[in-house]
Amino acid sequence: MDGLTEAGLKKLAGARSFERGRGYLDAVSGVEVGDGWVSASVHGTERYEAQLTLDGPGGLGGECDCPYGLEGNFCKHLVALGLTVLARPASLPRQRKAARDRAKDLDRWLSARSKDELLALLREQVDEDRQLRRRLELRAASTRGDLTTIRARIRELLDIDPFAQYGYVEYADARAYADQAGQAVSAIGALTGSGRATDAIALAGEAMVELTRAVECVDDSDGWLGQVGAGLADAHLDACRAARPAPGELARWLVGHALGDVDDGLTDLDPLDYEDVLGVEGMATLRKLAVEAWRANRRGWAEKYLMERLAKAGGDVDTVIAVHAADLSPDGHTHLAIARELDAAQRPDEALRWAERGIRDARDPATVNTALVDYLCDRYAQAGRLADAVALRRDHFGAHRALLSYQQLRVAARAADCWPAEREGALALLRADAGQRTQRGYGGPVLVDALLDDEDIDAAWQAAAEAGADDRQWLTLADQARATRPADALGVYLRLAEPLTQQTGNRVYAHLVSLLLGIQDCHRHLGTPEEFTEYASALRTAHKRRRNLMRLMDEHHL
């Protein structure tokens, strides 16, 4: 078991996944041991297949087909498999030796068979294994140079019909379909490897079209088809590097692919990956075609993205700015993107002008991009323009009367040494809102939150009493005021605790106990601890069957 230890598993998985893996020990089944690997099924949200590599080139490793594992992570299912193996230390060496012996025995037996016997065995497997049959058919067609047959087989592999009910592949069948589609990628790669890269280029492009059509009818929640698409992109690039197609023709195909409806993000094909294949001539054609397409449709998302990508790769900041400037958003988001590009190019004065223009161009102050406001305020602070930062925060607060914008105004005004005056104006707006019941879609008046955040407890209590408050605000008020206003806080705690005594559940019990601690503290400040004792005793008597509640009360000596 070299390399397989609890410490090794924890190092690969991280503390969180390692601890979660401990909870899956009972979910491991069908453990199979090979010479250098161990595999099993692990039943989580779904059944996943996990395999540990015991002594690979990099030491201990593993793969799992759960979503987290597919991202290259050492997941909790692999941890569970590893811990299961470690729980049987004596059996693993014996099982590995048995696997080696079985492999040697099989190899000797196969070596002793005649050609006819081996063909009979293979034909038997071909009859039973559809995927094997298709792989061999593709190899045979490739050897014959039969492009028509290869094309037909690849289309069969990408056909959803065998997996679809009512024209749609459900989640449970998506993995099987993706495995079959992956065979098409392998076949295209094999063509390149056998010296037929030109055919591979054509078939990869056609397969991208077929796969994009198919994905509309597949529940690909786990991203299986995304992996197939990425494989197709790699196969196409490899084929182009081997075949060296005409640069101009390849450039036109790449632009058409990037701007058309074929890809839909599935292959994530990047034209710049082909720079070594395109050469100077092809890259010039690519840029020319991209510019023409963008000029014809300056607001097209794909056209803008391609132009921006090419301009950034060439270090052409002015073109990047021109692309953004041709389609400015009314909230200033695009202005901010331009400002950041200019900052990266060491052109801060231009960046500042674009950011300020974003504020001026905004049609409605309430829709101004918050990140643009933050950017400008940071720039103003760095330049010592504190009054400008306060003015911008004041306008933003006027349009967004929320606790966060109040806090941001306070920071800016304190830096400019004018918070008392700004605070009075801001609170006047919040009082007007509270008086007119102009509240958020949820929660109580922002006025109460602002006063609480200012630690002005008496004013916050008065505002809550006059304008109302939600339970969260009342609880915060009680927590902050129970030392100075214990009677008022006690009333809040008792009111909030009453409905919880009629509910069950550990979260309810935890909340109730926290309120009981507040009630106890209020009675302590009031000098009436005996009243709390009577209250807690009555609660215990009424709810003695709720064992978890009683346990929590015991833990807190209530």
Coordinates of C-alpha atoms in Angstrom, one line a residue:
M1 CA 0.0 0.0 0.0
D2 CA 2.8 2.4 -0.8
G3 CA 1.5 5.9 -0.9
L4 CA -2.0 5.0 0.3
T5 CA -2.3 6.5 3.8
E6 CA -4.9 8.6 5.6
A7 CA -2.4 11.5 5.5
G8 CA -2.0 11.0 1.7
L9 CA -5.7 11.0 1.1
K10 CA -6.2 14.1 3.3
K11 CA -3.4 15.9 1.4
L12 CA -5.0 15.2 -2.0
A13 CA -8.6 15.8 -1.0
G14 CA -8.2 18.7 1.5
A15 CA -9.7 18.7 5.0
R16 CA -13.3 19.3 3.9
S17 CA -13.5 16.6 1.3
F18 CA -11.6 14.2 3.6
E19 CA -14.1 14.6 6.4
R20 CA -17.0 14.3 4.1
G21 CA -15.5 11.1 2.6
R22 CA -15.6 9.5 6.1
G23 CA -19.4 9.7 5.9
Y24 CA -19.5 7.6 2.7
L25 CA -17.8 4.5 3.9
D26 CA -21.1 2.6 3.9
A27 CA -21.8 3.7 0.4
V28 CA -18.8 1.9 -1.2
S29 CA -19.6 -1.3 -3.0
G30 CA -18.2 -3.6 -5.6
V31 CA -14.5 -3.0 -4.7
E32 CA -12.3 -4.5 -7.5
V33 CA -8.5 -4.7 -7.1
G34 CA -6.1 -4.6 -10.0
D35 CA -2.3 -4.7 -10.0
G36 CA -1.9 -0.9 -9.6
W37 CA -5.5 0.3 -9.1
V38 CA -8.6 -0.2 -7.0
S39 CA -12.1 0.7 -8.3
A40 CA -15.6 0.7 -6.8
S41 CA -19.0 2.2 -7.0
V42 CA -19.9 4.9 -4.4
H43 CA -23.5 5.7 -4.0
G44 CA -23.9 9.5 -3.3
T45 CA -26.6 11.7 -4.9
E46 CA -26.1 9.3 -7.8
R47 CA -24.0 6.2 -8.2
Y48 CA -20.4 7.2 -9.1
E49 CA -17.5 5.1 -10.3
A50 CA -14.3 5.9 -8.5
Q51 CA -10.8 4.5 -9.2
L52 CA -7.6 5.0 -7.2
T53 CA -4.2 4.7 -8.9
L54 CA -2.0 3.3 -6.2
D55 CA 1.5 3.7 -7.6
G56 CA 1.4 5.8 -10.7
P57 CA 4.1 8.2 -11.9
G58 CA 2.9 10.9 -9.6
G59 CA 2.2 8.5 -6.7
L60 CA -1.3 8.1 -5.3
G61 CA -4.0 9.5 -7.6
G62 CA -7.6 8.9 -8.6
E63 CA -10.5 9.6 -10.9
C64 CA -14.2 9.8 -10.2
D65 CA -17.1 10.6 -12.6
C66 CA -18.9 12.8 -10.1
P67 CA -19.2 16.4 -11.1
Y68 CA -16.5 17.5 -8.7
G69 CA -14.2 14.7 -9.7
L70 CA -14.6 15.5 -13.4
E71 CA -13.1 19.0 -12.7
G72 CA -9.9 17.2 -11.8
N73 CA -10.5 17.2 -8.0
F74 CA -9.7 14.4 -5.6
C75 CA -13.3 14.0 -4.3
K76 CA -15.0 12.6 -1.2
H77 CA -15.9 9.4 -3.1
L78 CA -12.2 8.7 -3.7
V79 CA -11.5 9.3 0.0
A80 CA -14.3 6.8 0.9
L81 CA -12.7 4.2 -1.4
G82 CA -9.3 4.9 0.0
L83 CA -10.4 4.6 3.6
T84 CA -12.3 1.4 2.7
V85 CA -9.1 -0.1 1.3
L86 CA -7.1 1.0 4.3
A87 CA -9.6 -0.8 6.6
R88 CA -8.5 -4.1 5.0
P89 CA -4.7 -3.7 5.1
A90 CA -4.0 -7.5 5.0
S91 CA -6.0 -8.3 1.9
L92 CA -4.8 -5.6 -0.5
P93 CA -1.3 -7.1 -1.2
R94 CA -2.8 -10.5 -1.7
Q95 CA -5.5 -9.2 -4.1
R96 CA -2.9 -7.2 -6.1
K97 CA -0.8 -10.4 -6.5
A98 CA -3.9 -12.3 -7.5
A99 CA -4.7 -9.6 -10.1
R100 CA -1.1 -9.9 -11.5
D101 CA -1.4 -13.7 -11.6
R102 CA -4.8 -13.5 -13.4
A103 CA -3.4 -11.1 -16.0
K104 CA -0.4 -13.3 -16.7
D105 CA -2.6 -16.4 -16.9
L106 CA -4.8 -14.7 -19.4
D107 CA -1.9 -13.5 -21.5
R108 CA -0.4 -17.0 -21.6
W109 CA -3.7 -18.5 -22.5
L110 CA -4.3 -15.9 -25.3
S111 CA -0.8 -16.4 -26.6
A112 CA -1.4 -20.1 -26.9
R113 CA -4.5 -19.7 -29.1
S114 CA -4.5 -20.0 -32.8
K115 CA -5.4 -17.2 -35.2
D116 CA -8.8 -18.8 -35.8
E117 CA -9.5 -19.2 -32.1
L118 CA -8.6 -15.6 -31.4
L119 CA -10.8 -14.4 -34.3
A120 CA -13.7 -16.5 -33.0
L121 CA -13.3 -14.8 -29.5
L122 CA -13.1 -11.4 -31.1
R123 CA -16.2 -12.0 -33.2
E124 CA -18.0 -13.2 -30.1
Q125 CA -17.2 -9.9 -28.3
V126 CA -18.1 -7.9 -31.3
D127 CA -21.6 -9.5 -31.3
E128 CA -22.0 -8.7 -27.6
D129 CA -20.4 -5.2 -27.4
R130 CA -21.9 -2.6 -29.7
Q131 CA -19.3 0.0 -28.8
L132 CA -16.5 -2.4 -29.6
R133 CA -18.1 -3.2 -32.9
R134 CA -18.4 0.4 -33.9
R135 CA -14.8 1.2 -33.0
L136 CA -13.5 -1.7 -35.1
E137 CA -15.8 -0.8 -38.0
L138 CA -14.3 2.7 -37.9
R139 CA -10.8 1.3 -37.9
A140 CA -11.6 -1.0 -40.8
A141 CA -13.2 1.9 -42.8
S142 CA -10.2 4.1 -42.0
T143 CA -7.8 1.4 -43.3
R144 CA -9.7 1.1 -46.5
G145 CA -9.8 4.8 -47.0
D146 CA -13.6 4.7 -47.0
L147 CA -14.5 8.3 -46.0
T148 CA -18.2 7.7 -46.8
T149 CA -18.4 4.9 -44.3
I150 CA -16.4 6.7 -41.7
R151 CA -18.7 9.8 -42.0
A152 CA -21.8 7.6 -41.7
R153 CA -20.4 5.8 -38.6
I154 CA -19.5 9.1 -36.9
R155 CA -23.0 10.4 -37.6
E156 CA -24.4 7.2 -36.0
L157 CA -22.2 7.8 -32.9
L158 CA -23.6 11.3 -32.6
D159 CA -27.2 10.3 -33.2
I160 CA -29.3 10.7 -30.0
D161 CA -32.2 8.4 -31.1
P162 CA -30.9 5.2 -29.4
F163 CA -30.9 7.1 -26.1
A164 CA -33.8 9.5 -26.5
Q165 CA -37.4 9.1 -25.3
Y166 CA -39.8 11.4 -27.1
G167 CA -36.9 13.1 -28.8
Y168 CA -35.0 14.0 -25.7
V169 CA -32.1 12.4 -23.8
E170 CA -32.8 12.5 -20.1
Y171 CA -30.2 13.1 -17.4
A172 CA -29.9 9.3 -16.6
D173 CA -28.9 8.5 -20.2
A174 CA -26.7 11.6 -20.9
R175 CA -23.5 9.9 -19.7
A176 CA -24.0 6.9 -22.0
Y177 CA -24.7 9.1 -24.9
A178 CA -21.6 11.2 -24.2
D179 CA -19.5 8.1 -24.0
Q180 CA -20.7 7.0 -27.4
A181 CA -20.2 10.5 -28.8
G182 CA -16.6 10.4 -27.4
Q183 CA -15.9 7.5 -29.7
A184 CA -16.5 9.8 -32.7
V185 CA -13.7 12.1 -31.3
S186 CA -11.4 9.1 -30.9
A187 CA -12.1 8.1 -34.5
I188 CA -11.3 11.6 -35.8
G189 CA -8.1 11.6 -33.8
A190 CA -7.2 8.2 -35.2
L191 CA -7.5 9.5 -38.7
T192 CA -4.9 12.2 -38.0
G193 CA -2.6 9.6 -36.5
S194 CA -2.9 7.4 -39.6
G195 CA -1.9 10.1 -42.0
R196 CA -5.3 11.3 -43.0
A197 CA -5.4 14.7 -41.3
T198 CA -7.2 16.4 -44.2
D199 CA -10.2 14.1 -43.8
A200 CA -10.0 14.6 -40.0
I201 CA -10.4 18.3 -40.4
A202 CA -13.5 18.0 -42.5
L203 CA -15.1 15.4 -40.2
A204 CA -14.3 17.4 -37.0
G205 CA -16.1 20.4 -38.5
E206 CA -19.1 18.3 -39.4
A207 CA -19.1 16.6 -36.0
M208 CA -19.2 20.0 -34.3
V209 CA -22.4 20.8 -36.2
E210 CA -24.0 17.5 -35.3
L211 CA -23.0 17.8 -31.7
T212 CA -24.4 21.3 -31.4
R213 CA -27.7 20.1 -32.7
A214 CA -27.7 17.2 -30.3
V215 CA -26.9 19.2 -27.2
E216 CA -30.3 21.0 -27.6
C217 CA -32.0 17.6 -26.9
V218 CA -29.8 16.3 -24.1
D219 CA -29.9 17.0 -20.3
D220 CA -26.2 17.7 -20.0
S221 CA -26.3 19.0 -16.4
D222 CA -23.0 17.4 -15.6
G223 CA -21.2 18.8 -18.6
W224 CA -20.4 15.5 -20.4
L225 CA -21.0 16.9 -23.8
G226 CA -18.9 19.9 -23.0
Q227 CA -16.0 17.5 -22.6
V228 CA -16.8 15.9 -25.9
G229 CA -16.9 19.3 -27.5
A230 CA -13.5 20.3 -26.1
G231 CA -12.2 17.0 -27.4
L232 CA -13.5 17.8 -30.9
A233 CA -11.8 21.2 -30.8
D234 CA -8.5 19.6 -29.8
A235 CA -8.9 16.9 -32.6
H236 CA -9.6 19.7 -35.2
L237 CA -6.5 21.7 -34.1
D238 CA -4.3 18.6 -34.1
A239 CA -5.5 17.7 -37.6
C240 CA -4.8 21.3 -38.8
R241 CA -1.3 21.2 -37.4
A242 CA -0.7 17.9 -39.2
A243 CA -2.3 18.8 -42.6
R244 CA -1.4 22.5 -42.8
P245 CA -4.5 23.6 -44.7
A246 CA -4.5 26.8 -46.8
P247 CA -4.2 29.7 -44.3
G248 CA -6.9 31.9 -45.9
E249 CA -9.4 29.0 -46.1
L250 CA -8.7 28.1 -42.5
A251 CA -9.1 31.7 -41.4
R252 CA -12.5 32.0 -43.1
W253 CA -13.6 28.8 -41.5
L254 CA -12.5 29.9 -38.0
V255 CA -14.3 33.3 -38.4
G256 CA -17.4 31.6 -39.7
H257 CA -17.3 29.2 -36.8
A258 CA -16.8 31.9 -34.2
L259 CA -19.6 34.1 -35.6
G260 CA -22.1 31.5 -36.6
D261 CA -24.7 29.5 -34.7
V262 CA -22.7 26.3 -34.9
D263 CA -20.5 26.4 -31.8
D264 CA -22.8 27.8 -29.1
G265 CA -19.8 27.7 -26.7
L266 CA -19.8 23.9 -26.8
T267 CA -16.3 23.5 -28.2
D268 CA -14.9 26.7 -26.8
L269 CA -12.7 26.9 -29.9
D270 CA -10.3 29.9 -29.8
P271 CA -9.0 31.1 -33.2
L272 CA -5.8 32.3 -31.6
D273 CA -4.9 28.8 -30.8
Y274 CA -4.3 28.3 -34.6
E275 CA -1.8 31.1 -34.9
D276 CA 1.1 28.7 -35.6
V277 CA -1.0 27.0 -38.3
L278 CA -2.3 30.3 -39.9
G279 CA 1.1 32.0 -40.0
V280 CA 1.4 35.7 -40.9
E281 CA -0.8 35.4 -44.0
G282 CA -3.6 33.5 -42.2
M283 CA -3.6 35.8 -39.2
A284 CA -3.8 38.9 -41.5
T285 CA -6.9 37.3 -43.2
L286 CA -8.4 36.4 -39.8
R287 CA -8.1 40.0 -38.6
K288 CA -9.4 41.4 -41.8
L289 CA -12.5 39.2 -41.8
A290 CA -13.1 39.9 -38.1
V291 CA -12.9 43.7 -38.7
E292 CA -15.4 43.4 -41.6
A293 CA -17.8 41.4 -39.6
W294 CA -17.6 43.8 -36.6
R295 CA -18.1 46.9 -38.8
A296 CA -21.2 45.2 -40.3
N297 CA -22.6 44.4 -36.9
R298 CA -21.0 46.5 -34.1
R299 CA -23.5 45.4 -31.5
G300 CA -23.2 41.7 -32.2
W301 CA -21.9 39.8 -29.2
A302 CA -19.8 37.3 -31.2
E303 CA -18.4 40.0 -33.4
K304 CA -17.4 42.2 -30.5
Y305 CA -15.8 39.3 -28.6
L306 CA -13.8 38.2 -31.6
M307 CA -12.6 41.7 -32.3
E308 CA -11.7 42.3 -28.7
R309 CA -9.9 39.0 -28.4
L310 CA -7.8 39.7 -31.5
A311 CA -7.1 43.3 -30.4
K312 CA -6.0 42.3 -26.9
A313 CA -3.7 39.6 -28.3
G314 CA -2.1 42.2 -30.5
G315 CA -1.8 44.7 -27.7
D316 CA -4.0 47.1 -29.6
V317 CA -5.7 49.0 -26.8
D318 CA -7.3 51.6 -29.0
T319 CA -9.1 49.0 -31.0
V320 CA -10.4 47.3 -27.8
I321 CA -11.7 50.8 -26.7
A322 CA -13.3 51.3 -30.1
V323 CA -15.1 48.0 -29.9
H324 CA -16.5 48.9 -26.4
A325 CA -17.3 52.5 -27.4
A326 CA -19.4 51.4 -30.4
D327 CA -22.0 49.9 -28.1
L328 CA -22.0 51.8 -24.8
S329 CA -24.3 50.5 -22.1
P330 CA -26.6 53.2 -20.4
D331 CA -25.6 52.1 -16.9
G332 CA -21.9 52.9 -17.4
H333 CA -20.7 49.2 -17.4
T334 CA -19.0 49.6 -20.7
H335 CA -17.3 52.9 -19.7
L336 CA -15.9 51.0 -16.7
A337 CA -14.5 48.3 -19.0
I338 CA -12.8 50.9 -21.1
A339 CA -11.4 52.7 -18.0
R340 CA -9.8 49.4 -16.8
E341 CA -8.3 48.7 -20.2
L342 CA -6.7 52.1 -20.1
D343 CA -5.5 51.6 -16.6
A344 CA -3.8 48.4 -17.7
A345 CA -2.2 50.3 -20.6
Q346 CA -0.8 52.9 -18.1
R347 CA -3.2 55.7 -19.4
P348 CA -4.8 56.7 -16.1
D349 CA -6.0 60.2 -17.2
E350 CA -8.0 58.8 -20.1
A351 CA -9.3 56.1 -17.8
L352 CA -10.6 58.7 -15.4
R353 CA -12.3 60.7 -18.2
W354 CA -14.1 57.6 -19.5
A355 CA -15.3 56.7 -16.0
E356 CA -16.6 60.2 -15.4
R357 CA -18.3 60.1 -18.8
G358 CA -20.1 56.9 -17.7
I359 CA -21.7 58.8 -14.8
R360 CA -22.7 61.7 -17.0
D361 CA -24.1 59.5 -19.8
A362 CA -26.3 57.5 -17.4
R363 CA -29.9 58.2 -18.1
D364 CA -31.2 57.3 -14.7
P365 CA -29.0 57.7 -11.5
A366 CA -30.7 54.6 -10.0
T367 CA -29.3 52.4 -12.8
V368 CA -25.7 53.5 -12.6
N369 CA -23.4 50.6 -12.3
T370 CA -22.3 50.3 -8.7
A371 CA -18.8 49.1 -9.6
L372 CA -18.3 52.3 -11.7
V373 CA -19.2 54.4 -8.7
D374 CA -16.8 52.4 -6.5
Y375 CA -14.0 52.8 -9.2
L376 CA -14.5 56.6 -9.4
C377 CA -14.6 57.0 -5.6
D378 CA -11.3 55.1 -5.3
R379 CA -9.7 57.2 -8.0
Y380 CA -10.9 60.4 -6.3
A381 CA -9.6 59.3 -2.9
Q382 CA -6.2 58.5 -4.4
A383 CA -6.1 61.9 -6.0
G384 CA -7.2 63.7 -2.8
R385 CA -10.5 64.8 -4.4
L386 CA -12.4 63.9 -1.3
A387 CA -15.2 66.4 -1.9
D388 CA -15.9 64.8 -5.3
A389 CA -16.0 61.3 -3.7
V390 CA -18.5 62.5 -1.1
A391 CA -20.7 64.1 -3.8
L392 CA -20.7 60.9 -5.9
R393 CA -21.5 58.8 -2.8
R394 CA -24.3 61.3 -1.9
D395 CA -25.9 61.0 -5.3
H396 CA -25.6 57.2 -5.2
F397 CA -27.2 57.0 -1.8
G398 CA -30.0 59.3 -3.0
A399 CA -30.7 56.8 -5.8
H400 CA -30.1 53.7 -3.7
R401 CA -31.2 54.2 -0.1
A402 CA -29.8 51.0 1.3
L403 CA -27.6 50.3 4.3
L404 CA -24.5 49.6 2.1
S405 CA -24.7 53.0 0.3
Y406 CA -25.2 54.7 3.7
Q407 CA -22.1 53.0 5.0
Q408 CA -20.1 54.0 1.8
L409 CA -21.3 57.6 2.2
R410 CA -20.1 57.6 5.8
V411 CA -16.6 56.3 4.9
A412 CA -16.2 59.0 2.2
A413 CA -17.6 61.8 4.4
R414 CA -15.4 60.9 7.4
A415 CA -12.4 61.0 5.1
A416 CA -13.4 64.5 4.1
D417 CA -14.3 65.4 7.7
C418 CA -17.9 66.3 6.9
W419 CA -19.8 63.3 8.2
P420 CA -22.1 65.1 10.7
A421 CA -23.7 67.3 8.0
E422 CA -23.9 64.5 5.5
R423 CA -25.3 62.2 8.1
E424 CA -28.1 64.6 8.9
G425 CA -29.1 64.8 5.2
A426 CA -29.0 61.1 4.7
L427 CA -31.1 60.4 7.8
A428 CA -33.6 63.0 6.7
L429 CA -34.1 61.0 3.5
L430 CA -34.4 57.7 5.4
R431 CA -36.9 59.3 7.9
A432 CA -39.0 60.5 5.0
D433 CA -39.0 57.0 3.5
A434 CA -39.9 55.4 6.9
G435 CA -42.7 57.9 7.4
Q436 CA -44.2 57.2 4.0
R437 CA -43.6 53.4 4.4
T438 CA -41.3 53.5 1.4
Q439 CA -39.6 50.2 2.3
R440 CA -37.6 47.6 0.6
G441 CA -39.3 44.5 -0.8
Y442 CA -38.4 42.8 2.5
G443 CA -37.3 43.8 6.0
G444 CA -37.9 46.9 8.0
P445 CA -37.0 50.5 7.5
V446 CA -33.4 51.2 6.4
L447 CA -33.5 54.0 8.9
V448 CA -33.4 51.5 11.8
D449 CA -30.5 49.6 10.2
A450 CA -28.5 52.8 9.6
L451 CA -29.0 54.0 13.2
L452 CA -28.0 50.6 14.5
D453 CA -24.9 50.7 12.3
D454 CA -24.1 54.1 13.7
E455 CA -24.4 52.5 17.2
D456 CA -27.0 55.2 18.0
I457 CA -29.2 52.7 20.0
D458 CA -31.6 55.1 21.5
A459 CA -32.4 56.8 18.2
A460 CA -32.7 53.4 16.5
W461 CA -35.2 52.3 19.2
Q462 CA -37.2 55.4 18.8
A463 CA -37.3 55.0 15.1
A464 CA -38.4 51.4 15.4
A465 CA -41.2 52.4 17.8
E466 CA -42.4 55.1 15.5
A467 CA -41.9 53.7 12.1
G468 CA -42.0 50.0 12.8
A469 CA -39.3 47.3 12.4
D470 CA -39.1 43.7 11.4
D471 CA -38.2 40.9 13.9
R472 CA -34.5 40.9 12.8
Q473 CA -34.2 44.5 13.6
W474 CA -36.0 44.2 16.9
L475 CA -33.7 41.3 17.9
T476 CA -30.6 43.3 17.1
L477 CA -32.0 46.2 19.1
A478 CA -32.7 44.0 22.1
D479 CA -29.2 42.4 21.9
Q480 CA -27.6 45.9 21.8
A481 CA -29.8 47.6 24.4
R482 CA -30.4 44.9 27.1
A483 CA -27.8 46.4 29.4
T484 CA -29.3 49.9 29.2
R485 CA -32.9 49.2 28.5
P486 CA -33.4 45.7 30.0
A487 CA -37.2 46.0 30.4
D488 CA -37.7 47.0 26.8
A489 CA -35.3 44.3 25.6
L490 CA -37.1 41.7 27.8
G491 CA -40.4 42.4 26.1
V492 CA -38.9 41.9 22.6
Y493 CA -37.3 38.6 23.7
L494 CA -40.5 37.2 25.2
R495 CA -42.5 38.2 22.1
L496 CA -40.0 36.5 19.8
A497 CA -39.7 33.4 22.0
E498 CA -43.4 32.7 22.3
P499 CA -44.1 31.3 18.8
L500 CA -40.9 29.2 18.9
T501 CA -42.2 27.3 21.9
Q502 CA -44.9 25.9 19.6
Q503 CA -42.4 24.7 16.9
T504 CA -39.9 21.8 16.7
G505 CA -36.6 21.2 15.1
N506 CA -33.0 21.7 16.1
R507 CA -32.7 25.1 14.4
V508 CA -35.8 26.3 16.2
Y509 CA -34.4 25.0 19.5
A510 CA -31.0 26.7 19.0
H511 CA -32.8 30.0 18.3
L512 CA -35.1 29.6 21.3
V513 CA -32.1 28.9 23.6
S514 CA -30.3 32.1 22.4
L515 CA -33.5 34.1 23.2
L516 CA -33.6 32.4 26.6
L517 CA -30.1 33.6 27.3
G518 CA -31.2 37.1 26.4
I519 CA -34.2 36.8 28.7
Q520 CA -32.0 35.6 31.5
D521 CA -29.6 38.5 31.1
C522 CA -32.4 41.0 31.1
H523 CA -33.7 39.6 34.4
R524 CA -30.2 39.8 35.8
H525 CA -30.0 43.5 34.9
L526 CA -33.5 44.0 36.4
G527 CA -32.6 42.2 39.6
T528 CA -35.3 39.6 39.1
P529 CA -33.5 36.3 38.5
E530 CA -36.2 34.4 40.3
E531 CA -38.7 35.3 37.6
F532 CA -36.5 33.8 34.9
T533 CA -36.1 30.7 37.0
E534 CA -39.9 30.3 37.1
Y535 CA -40.2 31.0 33.4
A536 CA -37.5 28.4 32.5
S537 CA -39.1 25.8 34.8
A538 CA -42.5 26.3 33.3
L539 CA -40.9 25.9 29.8
R540 CA -39.2 22.7 30.9
T541 CA -42.4 21.2 32.3
A542 CA -44.4 22.0 29.2
H543 CA -41.8 20.7 26.8
K544 CA -40.0 18.0 28.7
R545 CA -40.5 15.4 25.9
R546 CA -38.4 17.5 23.5
R547 CA -35.1 15.9 24.4
N548 CA -32.9 18.0 22.1
L549 CA -34.3 21.2 23.6
M550 CA -33.8 19.9 27.1
R551 CA -30.2 19.0 26.2
L552 CA -29.5 22.4 24.9
M553 CA -31.0 24.1 27.9
D554 CA -28.8 21.8 30.1
E555 CA -25.7 22.7 28.2
H556 CA -26.4 26.4 28.8
H557 CA -27.4 25.9 32.4
L558 CA -30.9 27.2 31.8

